[in-house]
PDB file of C-alpha atoms in Angstrom:
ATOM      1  CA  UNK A   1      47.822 -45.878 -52.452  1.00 46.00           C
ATOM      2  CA  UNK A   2      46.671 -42.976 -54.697  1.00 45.00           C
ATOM      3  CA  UNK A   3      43.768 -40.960 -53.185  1.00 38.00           C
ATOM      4  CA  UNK A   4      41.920 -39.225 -56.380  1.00 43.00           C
ATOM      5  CA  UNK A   5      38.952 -37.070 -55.562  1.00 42.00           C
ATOM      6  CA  UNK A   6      37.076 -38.123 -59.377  1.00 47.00           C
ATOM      7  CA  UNK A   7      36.645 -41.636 -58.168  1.00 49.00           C
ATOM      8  CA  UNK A   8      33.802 -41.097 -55.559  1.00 50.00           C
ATOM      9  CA  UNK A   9      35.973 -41.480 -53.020  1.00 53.00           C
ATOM     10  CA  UNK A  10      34.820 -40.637 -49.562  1.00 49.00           C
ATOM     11  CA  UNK A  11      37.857 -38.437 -48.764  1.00 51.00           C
ATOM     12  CA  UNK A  12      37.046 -36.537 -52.253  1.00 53.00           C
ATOM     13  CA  UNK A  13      33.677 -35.711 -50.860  1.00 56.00           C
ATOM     14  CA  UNK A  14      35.383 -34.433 -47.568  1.00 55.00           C
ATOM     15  CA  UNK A  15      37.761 -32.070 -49.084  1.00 55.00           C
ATOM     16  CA  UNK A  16      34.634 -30.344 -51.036  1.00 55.00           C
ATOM     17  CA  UNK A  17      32.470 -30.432 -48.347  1.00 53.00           C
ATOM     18  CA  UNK A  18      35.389 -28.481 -46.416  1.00 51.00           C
ATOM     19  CA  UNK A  19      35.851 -26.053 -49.427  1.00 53.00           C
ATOM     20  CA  UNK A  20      32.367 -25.125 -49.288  1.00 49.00           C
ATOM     21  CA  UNK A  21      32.472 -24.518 -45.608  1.00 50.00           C
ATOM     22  CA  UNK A  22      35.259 -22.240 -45.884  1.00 51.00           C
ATOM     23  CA  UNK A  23      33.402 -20.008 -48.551  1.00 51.00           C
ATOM     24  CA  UNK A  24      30.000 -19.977 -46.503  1.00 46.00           C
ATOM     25  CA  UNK A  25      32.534 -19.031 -43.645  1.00 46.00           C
ATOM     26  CA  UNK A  26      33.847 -16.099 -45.610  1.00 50.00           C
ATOM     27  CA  UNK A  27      29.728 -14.713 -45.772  1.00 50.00           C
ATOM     28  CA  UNK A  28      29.259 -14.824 -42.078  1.00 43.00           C
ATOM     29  CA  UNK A  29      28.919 -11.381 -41.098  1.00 44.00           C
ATOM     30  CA  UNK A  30      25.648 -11.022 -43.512  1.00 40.00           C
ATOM     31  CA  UNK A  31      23.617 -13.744 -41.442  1.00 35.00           C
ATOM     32  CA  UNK A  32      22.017 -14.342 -37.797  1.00 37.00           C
ATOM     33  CA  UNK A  33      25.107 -14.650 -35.501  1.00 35.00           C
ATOM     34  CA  UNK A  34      24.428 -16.364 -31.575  1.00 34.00           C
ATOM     35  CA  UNK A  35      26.076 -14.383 -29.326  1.00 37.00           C
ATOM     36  CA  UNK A  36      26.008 -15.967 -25.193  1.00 33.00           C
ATOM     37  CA  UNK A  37      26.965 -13.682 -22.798  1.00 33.00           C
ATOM     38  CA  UNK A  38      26.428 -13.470 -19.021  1.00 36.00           C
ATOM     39  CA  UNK A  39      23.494 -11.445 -17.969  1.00 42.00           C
ATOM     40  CA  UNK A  40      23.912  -9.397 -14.397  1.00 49.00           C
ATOM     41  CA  UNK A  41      20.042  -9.509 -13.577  1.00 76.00           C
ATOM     42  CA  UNK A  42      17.802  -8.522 -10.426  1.00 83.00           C
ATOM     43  CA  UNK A  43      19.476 -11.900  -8.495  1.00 87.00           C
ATOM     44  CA  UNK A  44      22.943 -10.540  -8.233  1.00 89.00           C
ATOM     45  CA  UNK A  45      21.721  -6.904  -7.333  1.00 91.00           C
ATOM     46  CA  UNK A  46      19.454  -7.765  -4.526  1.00 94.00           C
ATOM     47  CA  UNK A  47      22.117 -10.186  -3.217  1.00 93.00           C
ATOM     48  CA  UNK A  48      24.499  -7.168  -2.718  1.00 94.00           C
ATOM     49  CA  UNK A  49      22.088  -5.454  -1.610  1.00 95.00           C
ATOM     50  CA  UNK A  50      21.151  -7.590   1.306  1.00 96.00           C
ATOM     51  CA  UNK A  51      25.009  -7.909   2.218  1.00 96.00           C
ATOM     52  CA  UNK A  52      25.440  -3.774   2.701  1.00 96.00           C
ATOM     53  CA  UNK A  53      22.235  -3.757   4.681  1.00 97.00           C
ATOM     54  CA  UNK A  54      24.185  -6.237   7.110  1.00 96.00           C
ATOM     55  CA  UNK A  55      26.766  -4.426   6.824  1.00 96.00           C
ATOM     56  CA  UNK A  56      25.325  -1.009   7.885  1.00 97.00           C
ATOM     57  CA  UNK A  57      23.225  -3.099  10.911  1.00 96.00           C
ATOM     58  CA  UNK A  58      27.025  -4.028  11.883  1.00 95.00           C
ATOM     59  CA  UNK A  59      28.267  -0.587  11.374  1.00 94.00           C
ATOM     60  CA  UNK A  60      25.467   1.072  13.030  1.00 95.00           C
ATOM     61  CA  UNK A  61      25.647  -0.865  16.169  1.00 93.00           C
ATOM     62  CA  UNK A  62      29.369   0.549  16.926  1.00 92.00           C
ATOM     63  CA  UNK A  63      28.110   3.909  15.889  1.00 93.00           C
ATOM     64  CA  UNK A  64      24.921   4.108  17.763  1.00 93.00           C
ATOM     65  CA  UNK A  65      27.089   3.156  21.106  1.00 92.00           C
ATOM     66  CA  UNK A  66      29.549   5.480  20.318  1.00 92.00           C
ATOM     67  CA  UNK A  67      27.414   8.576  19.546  1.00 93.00           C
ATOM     68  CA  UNK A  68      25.322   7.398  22.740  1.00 93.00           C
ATOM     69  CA  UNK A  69      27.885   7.800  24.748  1.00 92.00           C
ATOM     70  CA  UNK A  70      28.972  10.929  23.332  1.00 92.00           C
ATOM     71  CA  UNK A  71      25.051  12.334  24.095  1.00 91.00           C
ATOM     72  CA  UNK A  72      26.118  10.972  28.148  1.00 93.00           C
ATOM     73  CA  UNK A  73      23.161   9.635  30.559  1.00 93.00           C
ATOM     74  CA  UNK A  74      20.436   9.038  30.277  1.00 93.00           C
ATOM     75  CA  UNK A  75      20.630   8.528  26.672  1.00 92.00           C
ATOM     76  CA  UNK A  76      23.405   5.914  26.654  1.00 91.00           C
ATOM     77  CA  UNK A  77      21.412   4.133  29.658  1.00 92.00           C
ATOM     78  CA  UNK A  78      20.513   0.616  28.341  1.00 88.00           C
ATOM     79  CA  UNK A  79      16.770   1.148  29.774  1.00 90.00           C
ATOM     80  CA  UNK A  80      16.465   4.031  28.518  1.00 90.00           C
ATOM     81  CA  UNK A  81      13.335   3.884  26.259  1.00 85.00           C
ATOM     82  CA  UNK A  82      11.720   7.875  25.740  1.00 83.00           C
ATOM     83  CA  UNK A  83       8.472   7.816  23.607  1.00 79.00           C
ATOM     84  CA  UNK A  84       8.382   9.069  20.344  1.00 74.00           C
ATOM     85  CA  UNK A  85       8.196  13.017  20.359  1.00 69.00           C
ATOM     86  CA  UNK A  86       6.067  15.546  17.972  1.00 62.00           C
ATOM     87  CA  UNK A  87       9.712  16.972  16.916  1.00 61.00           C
ATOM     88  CA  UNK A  88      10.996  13.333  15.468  1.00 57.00           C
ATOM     89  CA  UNK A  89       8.020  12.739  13.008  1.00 62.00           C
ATOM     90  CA  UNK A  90      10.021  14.450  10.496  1.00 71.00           C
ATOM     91  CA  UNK A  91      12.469  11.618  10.693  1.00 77.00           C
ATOM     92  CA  UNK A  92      10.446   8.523   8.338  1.00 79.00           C
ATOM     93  CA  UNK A  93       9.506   6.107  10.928  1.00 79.00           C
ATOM     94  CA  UNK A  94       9.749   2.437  10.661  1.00 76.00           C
ATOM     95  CA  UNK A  95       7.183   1.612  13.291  1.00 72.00           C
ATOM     96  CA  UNK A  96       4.535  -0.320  10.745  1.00 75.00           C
ATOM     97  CA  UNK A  97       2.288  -3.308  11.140  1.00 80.00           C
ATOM     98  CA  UNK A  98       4.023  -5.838   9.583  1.00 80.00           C
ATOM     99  CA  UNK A  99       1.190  -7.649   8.183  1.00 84.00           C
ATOM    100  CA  UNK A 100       0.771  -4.496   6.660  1.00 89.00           C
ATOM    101  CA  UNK A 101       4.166  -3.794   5.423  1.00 88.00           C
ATOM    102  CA  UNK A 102       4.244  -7.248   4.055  1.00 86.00           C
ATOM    103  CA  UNK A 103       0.940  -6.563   2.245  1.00 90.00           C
ATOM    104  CA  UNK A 104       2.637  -4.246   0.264  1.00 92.00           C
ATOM    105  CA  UNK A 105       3.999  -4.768  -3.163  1.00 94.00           C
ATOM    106  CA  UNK A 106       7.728  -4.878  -4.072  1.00 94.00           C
ATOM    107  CA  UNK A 107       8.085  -1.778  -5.864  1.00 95.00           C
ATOM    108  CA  UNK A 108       6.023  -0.118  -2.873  1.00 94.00           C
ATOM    109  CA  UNK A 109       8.385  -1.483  -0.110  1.00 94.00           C
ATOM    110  CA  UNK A 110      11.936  -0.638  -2.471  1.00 96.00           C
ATOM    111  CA  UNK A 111      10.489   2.474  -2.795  1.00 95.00           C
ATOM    112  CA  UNK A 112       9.633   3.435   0.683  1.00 93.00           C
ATOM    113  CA  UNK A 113      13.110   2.214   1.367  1.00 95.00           C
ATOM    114  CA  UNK A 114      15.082   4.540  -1.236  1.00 95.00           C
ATOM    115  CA  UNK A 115      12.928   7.557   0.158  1.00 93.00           C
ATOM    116  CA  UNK A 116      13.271   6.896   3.667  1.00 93.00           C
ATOM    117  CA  UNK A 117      17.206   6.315   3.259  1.00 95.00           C
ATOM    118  CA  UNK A 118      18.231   9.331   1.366  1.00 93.00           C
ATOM    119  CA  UNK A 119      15.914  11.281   4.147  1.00 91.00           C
ATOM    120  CA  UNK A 120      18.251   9.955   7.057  1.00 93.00           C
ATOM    121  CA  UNK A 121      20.570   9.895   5.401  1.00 93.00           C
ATOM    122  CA  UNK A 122      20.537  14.139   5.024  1.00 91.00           C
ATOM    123  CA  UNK A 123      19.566  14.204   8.754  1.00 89.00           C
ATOM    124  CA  UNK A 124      23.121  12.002   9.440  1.00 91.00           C
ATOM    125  CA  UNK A 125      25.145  14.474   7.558  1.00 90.00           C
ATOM    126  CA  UNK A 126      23.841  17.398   9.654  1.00 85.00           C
ATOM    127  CA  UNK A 127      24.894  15.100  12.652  1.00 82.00           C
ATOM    128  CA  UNK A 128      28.609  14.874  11.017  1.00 72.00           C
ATOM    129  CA  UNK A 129      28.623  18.641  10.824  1.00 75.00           C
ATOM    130  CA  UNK A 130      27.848  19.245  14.576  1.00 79.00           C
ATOM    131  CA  UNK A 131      29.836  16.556  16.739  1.00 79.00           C
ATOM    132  CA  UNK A 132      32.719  17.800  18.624  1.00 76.00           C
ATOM    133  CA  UNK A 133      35.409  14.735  18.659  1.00 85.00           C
ATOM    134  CA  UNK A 134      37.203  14.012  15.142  1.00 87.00           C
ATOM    135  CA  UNK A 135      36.680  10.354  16.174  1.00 88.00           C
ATOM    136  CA  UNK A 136      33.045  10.022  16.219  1.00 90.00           C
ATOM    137  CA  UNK A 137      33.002  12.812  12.717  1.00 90.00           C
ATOM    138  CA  UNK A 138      34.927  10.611  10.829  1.00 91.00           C
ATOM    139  CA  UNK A 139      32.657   7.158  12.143  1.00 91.00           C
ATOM    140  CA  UNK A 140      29.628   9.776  11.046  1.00 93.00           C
ATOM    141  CA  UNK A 141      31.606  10.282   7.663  1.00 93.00           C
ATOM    142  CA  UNK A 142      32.245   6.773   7.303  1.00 94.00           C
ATOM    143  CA  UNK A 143      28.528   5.434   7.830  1.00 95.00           C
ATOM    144  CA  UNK A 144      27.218   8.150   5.583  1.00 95.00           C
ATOM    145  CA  UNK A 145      29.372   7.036   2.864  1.00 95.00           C
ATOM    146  CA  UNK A 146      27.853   3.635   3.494  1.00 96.00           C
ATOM    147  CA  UNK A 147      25.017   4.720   3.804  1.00 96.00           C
ATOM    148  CA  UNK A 148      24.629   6.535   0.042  1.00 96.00           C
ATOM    149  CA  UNK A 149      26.278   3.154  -1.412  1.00 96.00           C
ATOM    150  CA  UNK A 150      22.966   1.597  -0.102  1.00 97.00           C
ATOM    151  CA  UNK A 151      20.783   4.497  -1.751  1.00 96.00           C
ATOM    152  CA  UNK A 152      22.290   3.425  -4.988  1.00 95.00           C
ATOM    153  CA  UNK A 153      22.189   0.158  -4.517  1.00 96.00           C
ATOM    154  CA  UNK A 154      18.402   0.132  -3.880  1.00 96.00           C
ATOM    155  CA  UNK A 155      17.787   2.510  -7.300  1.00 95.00           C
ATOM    156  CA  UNK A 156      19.866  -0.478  -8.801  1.00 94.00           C
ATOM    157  CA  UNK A 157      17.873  -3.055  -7.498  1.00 95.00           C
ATOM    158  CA  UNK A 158      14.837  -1.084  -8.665  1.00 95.00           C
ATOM    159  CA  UNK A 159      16.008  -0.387 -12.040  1.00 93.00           C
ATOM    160  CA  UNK A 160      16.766  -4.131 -12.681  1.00 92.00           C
ATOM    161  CA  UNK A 161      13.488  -5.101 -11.789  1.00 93.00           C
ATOM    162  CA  UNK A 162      11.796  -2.505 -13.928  1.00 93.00           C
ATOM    163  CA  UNK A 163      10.652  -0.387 -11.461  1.00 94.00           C
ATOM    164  CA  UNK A 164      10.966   3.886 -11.376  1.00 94.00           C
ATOM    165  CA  UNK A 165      12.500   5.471  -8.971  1.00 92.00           C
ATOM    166  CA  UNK A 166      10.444   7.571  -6.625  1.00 88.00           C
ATOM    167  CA  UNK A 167       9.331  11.040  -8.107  1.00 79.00           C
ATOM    168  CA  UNK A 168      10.027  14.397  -6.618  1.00 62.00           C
ATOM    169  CA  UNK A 169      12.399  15.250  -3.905  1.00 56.00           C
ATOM    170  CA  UNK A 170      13.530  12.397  -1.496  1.00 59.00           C
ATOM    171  CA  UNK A 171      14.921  14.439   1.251  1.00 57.00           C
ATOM    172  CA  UNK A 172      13.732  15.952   3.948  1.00 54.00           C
ATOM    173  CA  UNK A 173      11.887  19.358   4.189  1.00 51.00           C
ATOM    174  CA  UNK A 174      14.335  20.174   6.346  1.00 52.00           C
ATOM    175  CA  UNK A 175      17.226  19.235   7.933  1.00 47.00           C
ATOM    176  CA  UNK A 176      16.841  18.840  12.560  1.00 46.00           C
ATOM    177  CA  UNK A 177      19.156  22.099  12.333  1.00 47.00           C
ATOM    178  CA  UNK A 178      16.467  23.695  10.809  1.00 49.00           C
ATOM    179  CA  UNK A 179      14.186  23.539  13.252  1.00 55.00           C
ATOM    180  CA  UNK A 180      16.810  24.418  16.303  1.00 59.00           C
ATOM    181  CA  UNK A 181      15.463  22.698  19.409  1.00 63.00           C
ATOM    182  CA  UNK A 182      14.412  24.786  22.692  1.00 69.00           C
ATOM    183  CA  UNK A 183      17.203  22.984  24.583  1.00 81.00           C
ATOM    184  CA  UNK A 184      20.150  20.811  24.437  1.00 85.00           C
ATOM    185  CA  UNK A 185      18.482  17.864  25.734  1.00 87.00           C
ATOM    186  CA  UNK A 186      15.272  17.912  23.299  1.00 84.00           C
ATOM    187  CA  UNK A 187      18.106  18.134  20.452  1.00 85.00           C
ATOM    188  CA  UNK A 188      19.784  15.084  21.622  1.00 88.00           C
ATOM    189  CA  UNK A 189      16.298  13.639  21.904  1.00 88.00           C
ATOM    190  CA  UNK A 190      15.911  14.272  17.897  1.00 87.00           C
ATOM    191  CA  UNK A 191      19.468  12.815  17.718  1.00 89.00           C
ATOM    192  CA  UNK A 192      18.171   9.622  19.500  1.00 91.00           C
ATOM    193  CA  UNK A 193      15.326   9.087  17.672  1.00 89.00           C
ATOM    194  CA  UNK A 194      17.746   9.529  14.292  1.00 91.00           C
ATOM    195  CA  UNK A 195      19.682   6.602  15.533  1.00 92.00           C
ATOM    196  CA  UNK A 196      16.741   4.153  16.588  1.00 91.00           C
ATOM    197  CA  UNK A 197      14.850   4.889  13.643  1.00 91.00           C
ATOM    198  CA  UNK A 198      17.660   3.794  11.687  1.00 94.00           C
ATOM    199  CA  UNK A 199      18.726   1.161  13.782  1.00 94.00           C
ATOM    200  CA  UNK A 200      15.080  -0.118  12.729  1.00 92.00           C
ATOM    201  CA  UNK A 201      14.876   0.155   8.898  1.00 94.00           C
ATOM    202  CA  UNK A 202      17.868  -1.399   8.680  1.00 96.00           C
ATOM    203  CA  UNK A 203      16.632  -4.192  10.283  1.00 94.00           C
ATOM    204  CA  UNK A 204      13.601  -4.472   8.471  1.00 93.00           C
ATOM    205  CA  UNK A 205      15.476  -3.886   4.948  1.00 95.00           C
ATOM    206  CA  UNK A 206      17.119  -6.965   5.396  1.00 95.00           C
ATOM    207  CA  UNK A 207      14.313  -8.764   5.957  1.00 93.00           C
ATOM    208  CA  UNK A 208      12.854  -7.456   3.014  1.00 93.00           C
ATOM    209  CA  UNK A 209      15.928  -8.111   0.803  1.00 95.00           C
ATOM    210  CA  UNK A 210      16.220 -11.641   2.499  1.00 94.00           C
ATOM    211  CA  UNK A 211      12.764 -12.304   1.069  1.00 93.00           C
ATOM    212  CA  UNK A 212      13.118 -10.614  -2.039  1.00 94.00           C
ATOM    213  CA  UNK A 213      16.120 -12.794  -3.457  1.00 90.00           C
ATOM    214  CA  UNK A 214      14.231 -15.926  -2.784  1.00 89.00           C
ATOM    215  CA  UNK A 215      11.849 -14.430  -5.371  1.00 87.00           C
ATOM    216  CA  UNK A 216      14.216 -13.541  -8.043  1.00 83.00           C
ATOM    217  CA  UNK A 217      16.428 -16.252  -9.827  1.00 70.00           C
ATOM    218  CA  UNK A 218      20.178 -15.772  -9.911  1.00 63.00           C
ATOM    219  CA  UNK A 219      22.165 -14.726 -12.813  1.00 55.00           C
ATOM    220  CA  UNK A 220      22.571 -16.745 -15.830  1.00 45.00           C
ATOM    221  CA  UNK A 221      23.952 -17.458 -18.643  1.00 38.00           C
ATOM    222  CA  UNK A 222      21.377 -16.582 -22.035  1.00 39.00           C
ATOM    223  CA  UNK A 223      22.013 -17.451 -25.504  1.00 36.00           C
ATOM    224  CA  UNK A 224      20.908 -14.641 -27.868  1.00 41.00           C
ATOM    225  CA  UNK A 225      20.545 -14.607 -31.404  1.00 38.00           C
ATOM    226  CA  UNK A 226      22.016 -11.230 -32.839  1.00 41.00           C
ATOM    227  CA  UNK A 227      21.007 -10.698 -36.869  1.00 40.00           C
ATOM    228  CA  UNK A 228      23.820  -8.597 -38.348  1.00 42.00           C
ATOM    229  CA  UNK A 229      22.769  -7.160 -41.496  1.00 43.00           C
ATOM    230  CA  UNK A 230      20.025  -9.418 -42.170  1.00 32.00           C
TER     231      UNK A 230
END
């Protein structure tokens, strides 16, 4: 059968519908357009995060016993539990009251966190400068690498969030070489109080990154309306 368009026919109506589609088609680019894209948001950030930390706990564990060793008795003595001298306040000390820690807000905790980091971590790099085996340097080297990923990763974290970084200089006034102790075993003292220190914040951190992702939704996926020359 003949199918004329002039009759009313339904499959007339069709083909000009379609014709006038194709012309409004042609205009696009001069109207709203929805554009859905992924967003990487504060979720993904802290999550990777929180995996380094672990990371650097496992790391740190083979390094402390290594460079413990290295020191010899009594500071790779399992017991062996010094208190905290006047010469290792200059490294940041994670010895808080946790109620009081946890009082704190986010941005306060990430950025004690990024400061204290990038302070041991300058103190570790002094460390990879003055150890005599290439074993344990290239362990140091290796952490300290790890260690600045997890600097970065903690500006990320606090740039996704919304936060500034902290101002002024994060480092430390001086590096333990600075300072040279009276004797060799008040500088492997300072070295032993690096490592516990350490050993410390990292535990804390992922505690605090633990808790922090449960706050913060995961990535998704957004639908947003882009207006192109409208």
């Amino acid at each position: 059968p003949d199918v004329r368009a002039d009759d009313g026919d339904p499959a007339g109506d069709s083909w000009g519908i379609f014709t006038f589609l194709c012309a409004a088609l042609c205009n696009l680019p001069a109207l709203p357009a929805l554009n859905c894209s992924e967003e990487l948001g504060a979720g993904q950030s802290i999550q990777q995060t929180y995996d380094l930390t672990r990371y650097l706990e496992h790391q740190l564990r083979t390094l402390a016993g290594t460079y413990l060793n290295y020191l010899g008795p009594p500071f790779n003595e399992p017991d062996f539990n010094p208190p905290r001298m006047a010469r290792a306040e200059r490294v940041p000390s994670a010895t808080v009251d946790l109620d009081l820690w946890r009082g704190l807000t986010d941005n306060a905790r990430l950025a004690a966190n990024y400061r204290a980091y990038s302070r041991l971590l300058c103190y570790l790099r002094v460390l990879d400068g003055q150890v005599g085996t290439a074993e344990l340097r290239h362990r140091l080297s290796h952490f300290c690498a790890s260690l600045q990923g997890l600097v970065l990763s903690i500006g990320g974290v606090m740039s996704s969030l919304g936060y500034p970084l902290p101002a002024g200089p994060v480092g430390p006034p001086g590096p333990p070489g600075a300072s040279a102790a009276p004797n060799d075993f008040l500088k492997k003292m300072d070295d032993f109080w690096l490592l516990k220190e350490l050993q410390t914040w990292l535990w804390r951190s992922a505690k605090d990154f633990n808790r922090l992702k449960k706050k913060v939704p995961p990535a998704v996926v957004t639908l947003r309306l882009e207006a192109r020359g409208f």
